[in-house]
Amino acid sequence: MVAPPLALIVLLAVGWNVMAARWDTPLMPSLGSIGDELVTLWRGGSLWANLEVTLTRVLLGFAVAFVIAVILGIAMGRNTSVRRFLEPAVLLGLATPGLVKALLCVIWFGISVINPILAVALAAAPALIVNITQGVREVDPQLHEMAHIYHFDAWTRLRRIWLPALAPSLFTGARLGIALAWKVIVLVEIFGMADGVGYQLNLEFSNHNVAAVLAWTIAFALVMTAIEYGVLQTLERRTSRWRKESAV
Protein backbone atom coordinates (compact mmCIF):
# COMPACT_ATOMS: atom_id res chain seq x y z
CA MET A 1 0.00 0.00 0.00
CA VAL A 2 1.27 3.44 -0.93
CA ALA A 3 -1.10 5.44 1.26
CA PRO A 4 0.90 5.28 4.55
CA PRO A 5 4.24 6.33 2.95
CA LEU A 6 2.53 9.14 1.04
CA ALA A 7 0.78 10.29 4.22
CA LEU A 8 4.13 10.42 6.02
CA ILE A 9 5.72 12.40 3.18
CA VAL A 10 2.83 14.89 3.14
CA LEU A 11 3.03 15.26 6.92
CA LEU A 12 6.78 15.94 6.80
CA ALA A 13 6.34 18.42 3.92
CA VAL A 14 3.64 20.34 5.75
CA GLY A 15 5.67 20.39 8.96
CA TRP A 16 8.75 21.65 7.10
CA ASN A 17 6.83 24.43 5.40
CA VAL A 18 5.28 25.52 8.69
CA MET A 19 8.70 25.75 10.35
CA ALA A 20 10.19 27.52 7.32
CA ALA A 21 7.40 30.13 7.38
CA ARG A 22 7.69 30.62 11.13
CA TRP A 23 11.45 31.00 11.27
CA ASP A 24 11.72 32.94 7.98
CA THR A 25 15.45 32.35 7.52
CA PRO A 26 17.58 31.25 4.53
CA LEU A 27 18.90 28.45 6.74
CA MET A 28 15.50 26.75 6.47
CA PRO A 29 14.19 27.44 2.96
CA SER A 30 10.61 26.65 1.98
CA LEU A 31 9.72 23.71 -0.24
CA GLY A 32 9.05 26.21 -3.02
CA SER A 33 12.66 27.46 -2.89
CA ILE A 34 13.99 23.91 -2.85
CA GLY A 35 11.71 23.03 -5.78
CA ASP A 36 13.01 26.03 -7.73
CA GLU A 37 16.58 24.82 -7.18
CA LEU A 38 15.63 21.34 -8.41
CA VAL A 39 14.09 22.79 -11.55
CA THR A 40 17.20 24.91 -12.16
CA LEU A 41 19.46 21.89 -11.76
CA TRP A 42 17.22 19.85 -14.04
CA ARG A 43 17.15 22.43 -16.81
CA GLY A 44 20.86 23.14 -16.53
CA GLY A 45 21.73 19.47 -17.02
CA SER A 46 24.01 19.24 -13.99
CA LEU A 47 21.49 17.17 -12.02
CA TRP A 48 21.50 14.13 -14.28
CA ALA A 49 25.17 14.43 -15.16
CA ASN A 50 26.32 14.33 -11.54
CA LEU A 51 23.74 11.73 -10.47
CA GLU A 52 24.93 9.48 -13.29
CA VAL A 53 28.55 9.85 -12.22
CA THR A 54 27.79 9.05 -8.58
CA LEU A 55 25.46 6.16 -9.41
CA THR A 56 28.04 4.61 -11.74
CA ARG A 57 30.67 4.72 -9.00
CA VAL A 58 28.27 3.15 -6.51
CA LEU A 59 27.26 0.35 -8.88
CA LEU A 60 30.85 -0.48 -9.84
CA GLY A 61 31.99 -0.51 -6.22
CA PHE A 62 28.99 -2.54 -5.14
CA ALA A 63 29.61 -5.08 -7.93
CA VAL A 64 33.17 -5.58 -6.65
CA ALA A 65 31.88 -5.90 -3.09
CA PHE A 66 29.20 -8.40 -4.17
CA VAL A 67 31.66 -10.73 -5.90
CA ILE A 68 34.09 -10.63 -2.96
CA ALA A 69 31.29 -11.08 -0.42
CA VAL A 70 29.78 -14.10 -2.19
CA ILE A 71 33.15 -15.86 -2.35
CA LEU A 72 34.21 -15.06 1.21
CA GLY A 73 30.73 -15.43 2.69
CA ILE A 74 30.25 -18.93 1.31
CA ALA A 75 33.76 -19.91 2.39
CA MET A 76 33.22 -18.58 5.91
CA GLY A 77 29.82 -20.24 6.18
CA ARG A 78 31.13 -23.61 5.02
CA ASN A 79 34.48 -23.71 6.79
CA THR A 80 34.95 -22.90 10.46
CA SER A 81 38.69 -22.29 10.11
CA VAL A 82 38.15 -19.77 7.30
CA ARG A 83 35.47 -18.02 9.35
CA ARG A 84 37.70 -17.70 12.40
CA PHE A 85 40.56 -16.43 10.23
CA LEU A 86 38.55 -13.76 8.39
CA GLU A 87 36.07 -12.78 11.10
CA PRO A 88 38.33 -10.14 12.77
CA ALA A 89 38.86 -8.40 9.42
CA VAL A 90 35.12 -8.39 8.69
CA LEU A 91 34.31 -7.01 12.15
CA LEU A 92 36.97 -4.35 11.71
CA GLY A 93 35.40 -3.40 8.38
CA LEU A 94 32.00 -3.08 10.05
CA ALA A 95 33.35 -1.00 12.94
CA THR A 96 35.50 1.39 10.88
CA PRO A 97 33.58 4.63 10.13
CA GLY A 98 32.85 5.43 6.52
CA LEU A 99 34.66 8.74 6.94
CA VAL A 100 37.91 6.91 7.70
CA LYS A 101 37.52 4.66 4.66
CA ALA A 102 36.82 7.64 2.43
CA LEU A 103 39.79 9.64 3.73
CA LEU A 104 42.20 6.72 3.40
CA CYS A 105 41.14 6.03 -0.18
CA VAL A 106 41.54 9.72 -1.06
CA ILE A 107 45.00 9.79 0.57
CA TRP A 108 46.17 6.59 -1.10
CA PHE A 109 44.65 6.93 -4.59
CA GLY A 110 43.84 10.63 -4.99
CA ILE A 111 41.55 11.66 -7.84
CA SER A 112 41.31 8.38 -9.73
CA VAL A 113 38.75 5.78 -10.79
CA ILE A 114 40.02 3.34 -8.16
CA ASN A 115 39.38 5.71 -5.27
CA PRO A 116 35.54 5.76 -5.19
CA ILE A 117 35.16 2.14 -6.34
CA LEU A 118 37.43 0.82 -3.61
CA ALA A 119 35.82 3.02 -0.96
CA VAL A 120 32.35 1.75 -1.87
CA ALA A 121 33.57 -1.86 -1.93
CA LEU A 122 35.16 -1.48 1.52
CA ALA A 123 31.94 0.01 2.86
CA ALA A 124 29.51 -2.52 1.36
CA ALA A 125 31.46 -5.80 1.55
CA PRO A 126 31.45 -6.39 5.35
CA ALA A 127 27.66 -6.14 5.68
CA LEU A 128 27.20 -8.45 2.71
CA ILE A 129 29.71 -10.97 4.05
CA VAL A 130 28.03 -11.16 7.45
CA ASN A 131 24.58 -11.77 5.93
CA ILE A 132 25.84 -14.31 3.39
CA THR A 133 27.81 -16.22 6.04
CA GLN A 134 24.74 -16.46 8.26
CA GLY A 135 22.61 -17.49 5.30
CA VAL A 136 25.04 -20.26 4.30
CA ARG A 137 24.95 -21.71 7.80
CA GLU A 138 21.15 -21.90 7.60
CA VAL A 139 21.00 -23.71 4.22
CA ASP A 140 19.37 -27.14 4.38
CA PRO A 141 22.13 -29.81 4.71
CA GLN A 142 20.17 -32.06 2.35
CA LEU A 143 20.99 -29.65 -0.47
CA HIS A 144 24.68 -30.24 0.15
CA GLU A 145 24.13 -34.00 0.09
CA MET A 146 22.24 -33.74 -3.20
CA ALA A 147 25.01 -31.65 -4.77
CA HIS A 148 27.57 -34.20 -3.61
CA ILE A 149 25.58 -37.18 -4.90
CA TYR A 150 25.03 -35.66 -8.34
CA HIS A 151 28.63 -34.36 -8.52
CA PHE A 152 27.69 -30.72 -9.16
CA ASP A 153 30.63 -28.56 -10.15
CA ALA A 154 31.33 -25.24 -8.36
CA TRP A 155 29.46 -23.11 -10.91
CA THR A 156 26.35 -25.34 -10.82
CA ARG A 157 26.33 -25.30 -7.03
CA LEU A 158 26.61 -21.52 -7.01
CA ARG A 159 23.87 -21.02 -9.62
CA ARG A 160 21.44 -23.75 -8.57
CA ILE A 161 21.93 -23.98 -4.81
CA TRP A 162 23.76 -21.09 -3.20
CA LEU A 163 22.29 -18.05 -4.94
CA PRO A 164 18.61 -19.21 -4.73
CA ALA A 165 19.01 -20.37 -1.11
CA LEU A 166 20.87 -17.21 -0.12
CA ALA A 167 18.48 -14.78 -1.84
CA PRO A 168 16.96 -13.40 1.41
CA SER A 169 20.40 -12.89 2.94
CA LEU A 170 21.71 -11.33 -0.28
CA PHE A 171 18.90 -8.79 -0.46
CA THR A 172 19.19 -7.90 3.22
CA GLY A 173 22.93 -7.44 2.84
CA ALA A 174 22.43 -5.50 -0.40
CA ARG A 175 20.16 -2.99 1.32
CA LEU A 176 22.67 -2.44 4.12
CA GLY A 177 25.59 -2.36 1.71
CA ILE A 178 24.00 0.14 -0.67
CA ALA A 179 23.00 2.40 2.23
CA LEU A 180 26.60 2.41 3.47
CA ALA A 181 27.90 2.85 -0.07
CA TRP A 182 25.83 5.99 -0.60
CA LYS A 183 27.22 7.55 2.55
CA VAL A 184 30.82 6.73 1.68
CA ILE A 185 30.64 7.83 -1.96
CA VAL A 186 29.39 11.27 -0.92
CA LEU A 187 32.33 11.64 1.47
CA VAL A 188 34.80 10.51 -1.19
CA GLU A 189 33.39 13.02 -3.69
CA ILE A 190 33.50 15.79 -1.09
CA PHE A 191 37.14 15.21 -0.19
CA GLY A 192 38.76 13.92 -3.34
CA MET A 193 36.68 14.22 -6.52
CA ALA A 194 35.85 17.03 -8.94
CA ASP A 195 32.35 15.86 -9.88
CA GLY A 196 29.43 13.89 -8.52
CA VAL A 197 26.71 14.63 -5.99
CA GLY A 198 29.12 14.89 -3.07
CA TYR A 199 31.20 17.48 -4.90
CA GLN A 200 28.08 19.51 -5.70
CA LEU A 201 26.92 19.34 -2.08
CA ASN A 202 30.28 20.66 -0.91
CA LEU A 203 30.19 23.40 -3.55
CA GLU A 204 26.72 24.58 -2.54
CA PHE A 205 27.68 24.40 1.14
CA SER A 206 30.65 26.66 0.42
CA ASN A 207 28.26 29.10 -1.27
CA HIS A 208 25.93 28.98 1.78
CA ASN A 209 23.08 27.87 -0.51
CA VAL A 210 21.01 25.69 1.82
CA ALA A 211 18.17 25.33 -0.68
CA ALA A 212 20.55 23.84 -3.25
CA VAL A 213 22.08 21.51 -0.64
CA LEU A 214 18.61 20.22 0.19
CA ALA A 215 17.74 19.98 -3.52
CA TRP A 216 20.73 17.70 -4.16
CA THR A 217 19.86 15.71 -1.04
CA ILE A 218 16.28 15.18 -2.20
CA ALA A 219 17.43 14.16 -5.68
CA PHE A 220 19.84 11.70 -4.10
CA ALA A 221 17.07 10.30 -1.88
CA LEU A 222 14.75 9.89 -4.86
CA VAL A 223 17.37 7.83 -6.69
CA MET A 224 17.81 5.60 -3.62
CA THR A 225 14.04 5.19 -3.36
CA ALA A 226 13.82 4.22 -7.03
CA ILE A 227 16.55 1.61 -6.55
CA GLU A 228 14.84 0.18 -3.46
CA TYR A 229 11.28 0.00 -4.81
CA GLY A 230 11.99 -0.29 -8.51
CA VAL A 231 14.94 -2.69 -8.49
CA LEU A 232 15.59 -4.46 -5.19
CA GLN A 233 11.99 -5.18 -4.23
CA THR A 234 11.11 -6.26 -7.78
CA LEU A 235 14.04 -8.68 -7.91
CA GLU A 236 13.27 -9.94 -4.42
CA ARG A 237 9.66 -10.74 -5.35
CA ARG A 238 10.77 -12.63 -8.44
CA THR A 239 13.49 -14.63 -6.73
CA SER A 240 11.26 -15.54 -3.78
CA ARG A 241 8.34 -16.61 -5.96
CA TRP A 242 9.43 -20.25 -5.86
CA ARG A 243 9.35 -20.17 -2.05
CA LYS A 244 5.74 -19.05 -2.04
CA GLU A 245 4.78 -21.65 -4.64
CA SER A 246 6.49 -24.46 -2.73
CA ALA A 247 4.72 -23.42 0.46
CA VAL A 248 1.24 -23.74 -1.14
PDB file of N, CA and C in Angstrom, residues 33-83:
ATOM      1  N   SER A  33      11.271  27.095  -2.547  1.00  0.00           N
ATOM      2  CA  SER A  33      12.659  27.464  -2.895  1.00  0.00           C
ATOM      3  C   SER A  33      13.472  26.235  -3.282  1.00  0.00           C
ATOM      4  N   ILE A  34      13.267  25.147  -2.537  1.00  0.00           N
ATOM      5  CA  ILE A  34      13.989  23.906  -2.854  1.00  0.00           C
ATOM      6  C   ILE A  34      13.547  23.379  -4.216  1.00  0.00           C
ATOM      7  N   GLY A  35      12.214  23.468  -4.476  1.00  0.00           N
ATOM      8  CA  GLY A  35      11.712  23.033  -5.783  1.00  0.00           C
ATOM      9  C   GLY A  35      12.279  23.861  -6.921  1.00  0.00           C
ATOM     10  N   ASP A  36      12.418  25.168  -6.705  1.00  0.00           N
ATOM     11  CA  ASP A  36      13.014  26.032  -7.735  1.00  0.00           C
ATOM     12  C   ASP A  36      14.459  25.621  -8.032  1.00  0.00           C
ATOM     13  N   GLU A  37      15.194  25.264  -6.986  1.00  0.00           N
ATOM     14  CA  GLU A  37      16.579  24.815  -7.183  1.00  0.00           C
ATOM     15  C   GLU A  37      16.616  23.507  -7.971  1.00  0.00           C
ATOM     16  N   LEU A  38      15.685  22.606  -7.665  1.00  0.00           N
ATOM     17  CA  LEU A  38      15.626  21.343  -8.406  1.00  0.00           C
ATOM     18  C   LEU A  38      15.341  21.584  -9.885  1.00  0.00           C
ATOM     19  N   VAL A  39      14.417  22.480 -10.164  1.00  0.00           N
ATOM     20  CA  VAL A  39      14.087  22.789 -11.551  1.00  0.00           C
ATOM     21  C   VAL A  39      15.291  23.404 -12.267  1.00  0.00           C
ATOM     22  N   THR A  40      15.996  24.286 -11.570  1.00  0.00           N
ATOM     23  CA  THR A  40      17.195  24.907 -12.156  1.00  0.00           C
ATOM     24  C   THR A  40      18.258  23.865 -12.468  1.00  0.00           C
ATOM     25  N   LEU A  41      18.478  22.949 -11.535  1.00  0.00           N
ATOM     26  CA  LEU A  41      19.462  21.890 -11.757  1.00  0.00           C
ATOM     27  C   LEU A  41      19.039  20.982 -12.904  1.00  0.00           C
ATOM     28  N   TRP A  42      17.753  20.696 -12.975  1.00  0.00           N
ATOM     29  CA  TRP A  42      17.220  19.845 -14.039  1.00  0.00           C
ATOM     30  C   TRP A  42      17.450  20.484 -15.405  1.00  0.00           C
ATOM     31  N   ARG A  43      17.039  21.748 -15.520  1.00  0.00           N
ATOM     32  CA  ARG A  43      17.149  22.432 -16.810  1.00  0.00           C
ATOM     33  C   ARG A  43      18.594  22.666 -17.208  1.00  0.00           C
ATOM     34  N   GLY A  44      19.456  22.892 -16.224  1.00  0.00           N
ATOM     35  CA  GLY A  44      20.861  23.136 -16.533  1.00  0.00           C
ATOM     36  C   GLY A  44      21.629  21.894 -16.926  1.00  0.00           C
ATOM     37  N   GLY A  45      21.078  20.715 -16.646  1.00  0.00           N
ATOM     38  CA  GLY A  45      21.734  19.469 -17.025  1.00  0.00           C
ATOM     39  C   GLY A  45      22.696  18.915 -15.996  1.00  0.00           C
ATOM     40  N   SER A  46      23.034  19.710 -14.971  1.00  0.00           N
ATOM     41  CA  SER A  46      24.007  19.235 -13.987  1.00  0.00           C
ATOM     42  C   SER A  46      23.427  18.149 -13.082  1.00  0.00           C
ATOM     43  N   LEU A  47      22.107  18.161 -12.900  1.00  0.00           N
ATOM     44  CA  LEU A  47      21.485  17.172 -12.017  1.00  0.00           C
ATOM     45  C   LEU A  47      21.738  15.762 -12.512  1.00  0.00           C
ATOM     46  N   TRP A  48      21.348  15.483 -13.752  1.00  0.00           N
ATOM     47  CA  TRP A  48      21.495  14.131 -14.279  1.00  0.00           C
ATOM     48  C   TRP A  48      22.949  13.760 -14.501  1.00  0.00           C
ATOM     49  N   ALA A  49      23.759  14.717 -14.918  1.00  0.00           N
ATOM     50  CA  ALA A  49      25.171  14.431 -15.165  1.00  0.00           C
ATOM     51  C   ALA A  49      25.871  13.970 -13.888  1.00  0.00           C
ATOM     52  N   ASN A  50      25.651  14.685 -12.790  1.00  0.00           N
ATOM     53  CA  ASN A  50      26.318  14.329 -11.538  1.00  0.00           C
ATOM     54  C   ASN A  50      25.695  13.099 -10.881  1.00  0.00           C
ATOM     55  N   LEU A  51      24.378  12.942 -10.998  1.00  0.00           N
ATOM     56  CA  LEU A  51      23.740  11.731 -10.474  1.00  0.00           C
ATOM     57  C   LEU A  51      24.247  10.494 -11.205  1.00  0.00           C
ATOM     58  N   GLU A  52      24.431  10.604 -12.512  1.00  0.00           N
ATOM     59  CA  GLU A  52      24.930   9.479 -13.294  1.00  0.00           C
ATOM     60  C   GLU A  52      26.347   9.100 -12.868  1.00  0.00           C
ATOM     61  N   VAL A  53      27.180  10.108 -12.653  1.00  0.00           N
ATOM     62  CA  VAL A  53      28.554   9.846 -12.221  1.00  0.00           C
ATOM     63  C   VAL A  53      28.577   9.130 -10.876  1.00  0.00           C
ATOM     64  N   THR A  54      27.815   9.642  -9.913  1.00  0.00           N
ATOM     65  CA  THR A  54      27.794   9.046  -8.578  1.00  0.00           C
ATOM     66  C   THR A  54      27.202   7.646  -8.608  1.00  0.00           C
ATOM     67  N   LEU A  55      26.103   7.476  -9.336  1.00  0.00           N
ATOM     68  CA  LEU A  55      25.458   6.165  -9.407  1.00  0.00           C
ATOM     69  C   LEU A  55      26.375   5.139 -10.065  1.00  0.00           C
ATOM     70  N   THR A  56      27.105   5.533 -11.090  1.00  0.00           N
ATOM     71  CA  THR A  56      28.037   4.614 -11.745  1.00  0.00           C
ATOM     72  C   THR A  56      29.121   4.153 -10.772  1.00  0.00           C
ATOM     73  N   ARG A  57      29.649   5.087 -10.000  1.00  0.00           N
ATOM     74  CA  ARG A  57      30.670   4.724  -9.005  1.00  0.00           C
ATOM     75  C   ARG A  57      30.113   3.761  -7.957  1.00  0.00           C
ATOM     76  N   VAL A  58      28.886   4.025  -7.508  1.00  0.00           N
ATOM     77  CA  VAL A  58      28.271   3.155  -6.506  1.00  0.00           C
ATOM     78  C   VAL A  58      28.061   1.752  -7.068  1.00  0.00           C
ATOM     79  N   LEU A  59      27.548   1.656  -8.289  1.00  0.00           N
ATOM     80  CA  LEU A  59      27.259   0.355  -8.880  1.00  0.00           C
ATOM     81  C   LEU A  59      28.534  -0.445  -9.130  1.00  0.00           C
ATOM     82  N   LEU A  60      29.584   0.214  -9.611  1.00  0.00           N
ATOM     83  CA  LEU A  60      30.852  -0.479  -9.843  1.00  0.00           C
ATOM     84  C   LEU A  60      31.451  -0.975  -8.529  1.00  0.00           C
ATOM     85  N   GLY A  61      31.458  -0.105  -7.519  1.00  0.00           N
ATOM     86  CA  GLY A  61      31.988  -0.506  -6.221  1.00  0.00           C
ATOM     87  C   GLY A  61      31.171  -1.601  -5.584  1.00  0.00           C
ATOM     88  N   PHE A  62      29.837  -1.518  -5.722  1.00  0.00           N
ATOM     89  CA  PHE A  62      28.988  -2.544  -5.138  1.00  0.00           C
ATOM     90  C   PHE A  62      29.155  -3.875  -5.864  1.00  0.00           C
ATOM     91  N   ALA A  63      29.377  -3.839  -7.180  1.00  0.00           N
ATOM     92  CA  ALA A  63      29.614  -5.078  -7.929  1.00  0.00           C
ATOM     93  C   ALA A  63      30.878  -5.780  -7.435  1.00  0.00           C
ATOM     94  N   VAL A  64      31.935  -5.001  -7.202  1.00  0.00           N
ATOM     95  CA  VAL A  64      33.171  -5.578  -6.650  1.00  0.00           C
ATOM     96  C   VAL A  64      32.906  -6.169  -5.269  1.00  0.00           C
ATOM     97  N   ALA A  65      32.188  -5.420  -4.428  1.00  0.00           N
ATOM     98  CA  ALA A  65      31.877  -5.901  -3.086  1.00  0.00           C
ATOM     99  C   ALA A  65      31.035  -7.168  -3.129  1.00  0.00           C
ATOM    100  N   PHE A  66      30.097  -7.234  -4.065  1.00  0.00           N
ATOM    101  CA  PHE A  66      29.204  -8.396  -4.165  1.00  0.00           C
ATOM    102  C   PHE A  66      29.988  -9.659  -4.510  1.00  0.00           C
ATOM    103  N   VAL A  67      30.868  -9.564  -5.498  1.00  0.00           N
ATOM    104  CA  VAL A  67      31.661 -10.733  -5.899  1.00  0.00           C
ATOM    105  C   VAL A  67      32.535 -11.211  -4.744  1.00  0.00           C
ATOM    106  N   ILE A  68      33.223 -10.272  -4.095  1.00  0.00           N
ATOM    107  CA  ILE A  68      34.085 -10.629  -2.963  1.00  0.00           C
ATOM    108  C   ILE A  68      33.271 -11.224  -1.826  1.00  0.00           C
ATOM    109  N   ALA A  69      32.114 -10.631  -1.541  1.00  0.00           N
ATOM    110  CA  ALA A  69      31.292 -11.084  -0.420  1.00  0.00           C
ATOM    111  C   ALA A  69      30.726 -12.477  -0.663  1.00  0.00           C
ATOM    112  N   VAL A  70      30.316 -12.769  -1.889  1.00  0.00           N
ATOM    113  CA  VAL A  70      29.784 -14.102  -2.186  1.00  0.00           C
ATOM    114  C   VAL A  70      30.865 -15.165  -1.982  1.00  0.00           C
ATOM    115  N   ILE A  71      32.056 -14.889  -2.480  1.00  0.00           N
ATOM    116  CA  ILE A  71      33.150 -15.856  -2.348  1.00  0.00           C
ATOM    117  C   ILE A  71      33.532 -16.055  -0.884  1.00  0.00           C
ATOM    118  N   LEU A  72      33.783 -14.958  -0.176  1.00  0.00           N
ATOM    119  CA  LEU A  72      34.213 -15.061   1.214  1.00  0.00           C
ATOM    120  C   LEU A  72      33.072 -15.514   2.128  1.00  0.00           C
ATOM    121  N   GLY A  73      31.857 -15.057   1.850  1.00  0.00           N
ATOM    122  CA  GLY A  73      30.727 -15.432   2.688  1.00  0.00           C
ATOM    123  C   GLY A  73      30.441 -16.911   2.634  1.00  0.00           C
ATOM    124  N   ILE A  74      30.466 -17.489   1.432  1.00  0.00           N
ATOM    125  CA  ILE A  74      30.249 -18.932   1.306  1.00  0.00           C
ATOM    126  C   ILE A  74      31.383 -19.707   1.964  1.00  0.00           C
ATOM    127  N   ALA A  75      32.615 -19.240   1.762  1.00  0.00           N
ATOM    128  CA  ALA A  75      33.760 -19.915   2.388  1.00  0.00           C
ATOM    129  C   ALA A  75      33.681 -19.856   3.906  1.00  0.00           C
ATOM    130  N   MET A  76      33.311 -18.712   4.452  1.00  0.00           N
ATOM    131  CA  MET A  76      33.215 -18.580   5.905  1.00  0.00           C
ATOM    132  C   MET A  76      32.048 -19.379   6.475  1.00  0.00           C
ATOM    133  N   GLY A  77      30.964 -19.466   5.710  1.00  0.00           N
ATOM    134  CA  GLY A  77      29.822 -20.235   6.183  1.00  0.00           C
ATOM    135  C   GLY A  77      30.050 -21.728   6.130  1.00  0.00           C
ATOM    136  N   ARG A  78      30.889 -22.174   5.200  1.00  0.00           N
ATOM    137  CA  ARG A  78      31.127 -23.607   5.024  1.00  0.00           C
ATOM    138  C   ARG A  78      32.313 -24.134   5.821  1.00  0.00           C
ATOM    139  N   ASN A  79      33.251 -23.263   6.144  1.00  0.00           N
ATOM    140  CA  ASN A  79      34.484 -23.712   6.789  1.00  0.00           C
ATOM    141  C   ASN A  79      34.731 -22.895   8.054  1.00  0.00           C
ATOM    142  N   THR A  80      34.773 -23.578   9.185  1.00  0.00           N
ATOM    143  CA  THR A  80      34.955 -22.898  10.464  1.00  0.00           C
ATOM    144  C   THR A  80      36.316 -22.217  10.554  1.00  0.00           C
ATOM    145  N   SER A  81      37.341 -22.857  10.040  1.00  0.00           N
ATOM    146  CA  SER A  81      38.690 -22.287  10.108  1.00  0.00           C
ATOM    147  C   SER A  81      38.776 -20.988   9.309  1.00  0.00           C
ATOM    148  N   VAL A  82      38.162 -20.987   8.124  1.00  0.00           N
ATOM    149  CA  VAL A  82      38.154 -19.772   7.300  1.00  0.00           C
ATOM    150  C   VAL A  82      37.388 -18.663   8.011  1.00  0.00           C
ATOM    151  N   ARG A  83      36.265 -19.030   8.651  1.00  0.00           N
ATOM    152  CA  ARG A  83      35.472 -18.020   9.347  1.00  0.00           C
ATOM    153  C   ARG A  83      36.252 -17.398  10.499  1.00  0.00           C
TER     154      ARG A  83
END
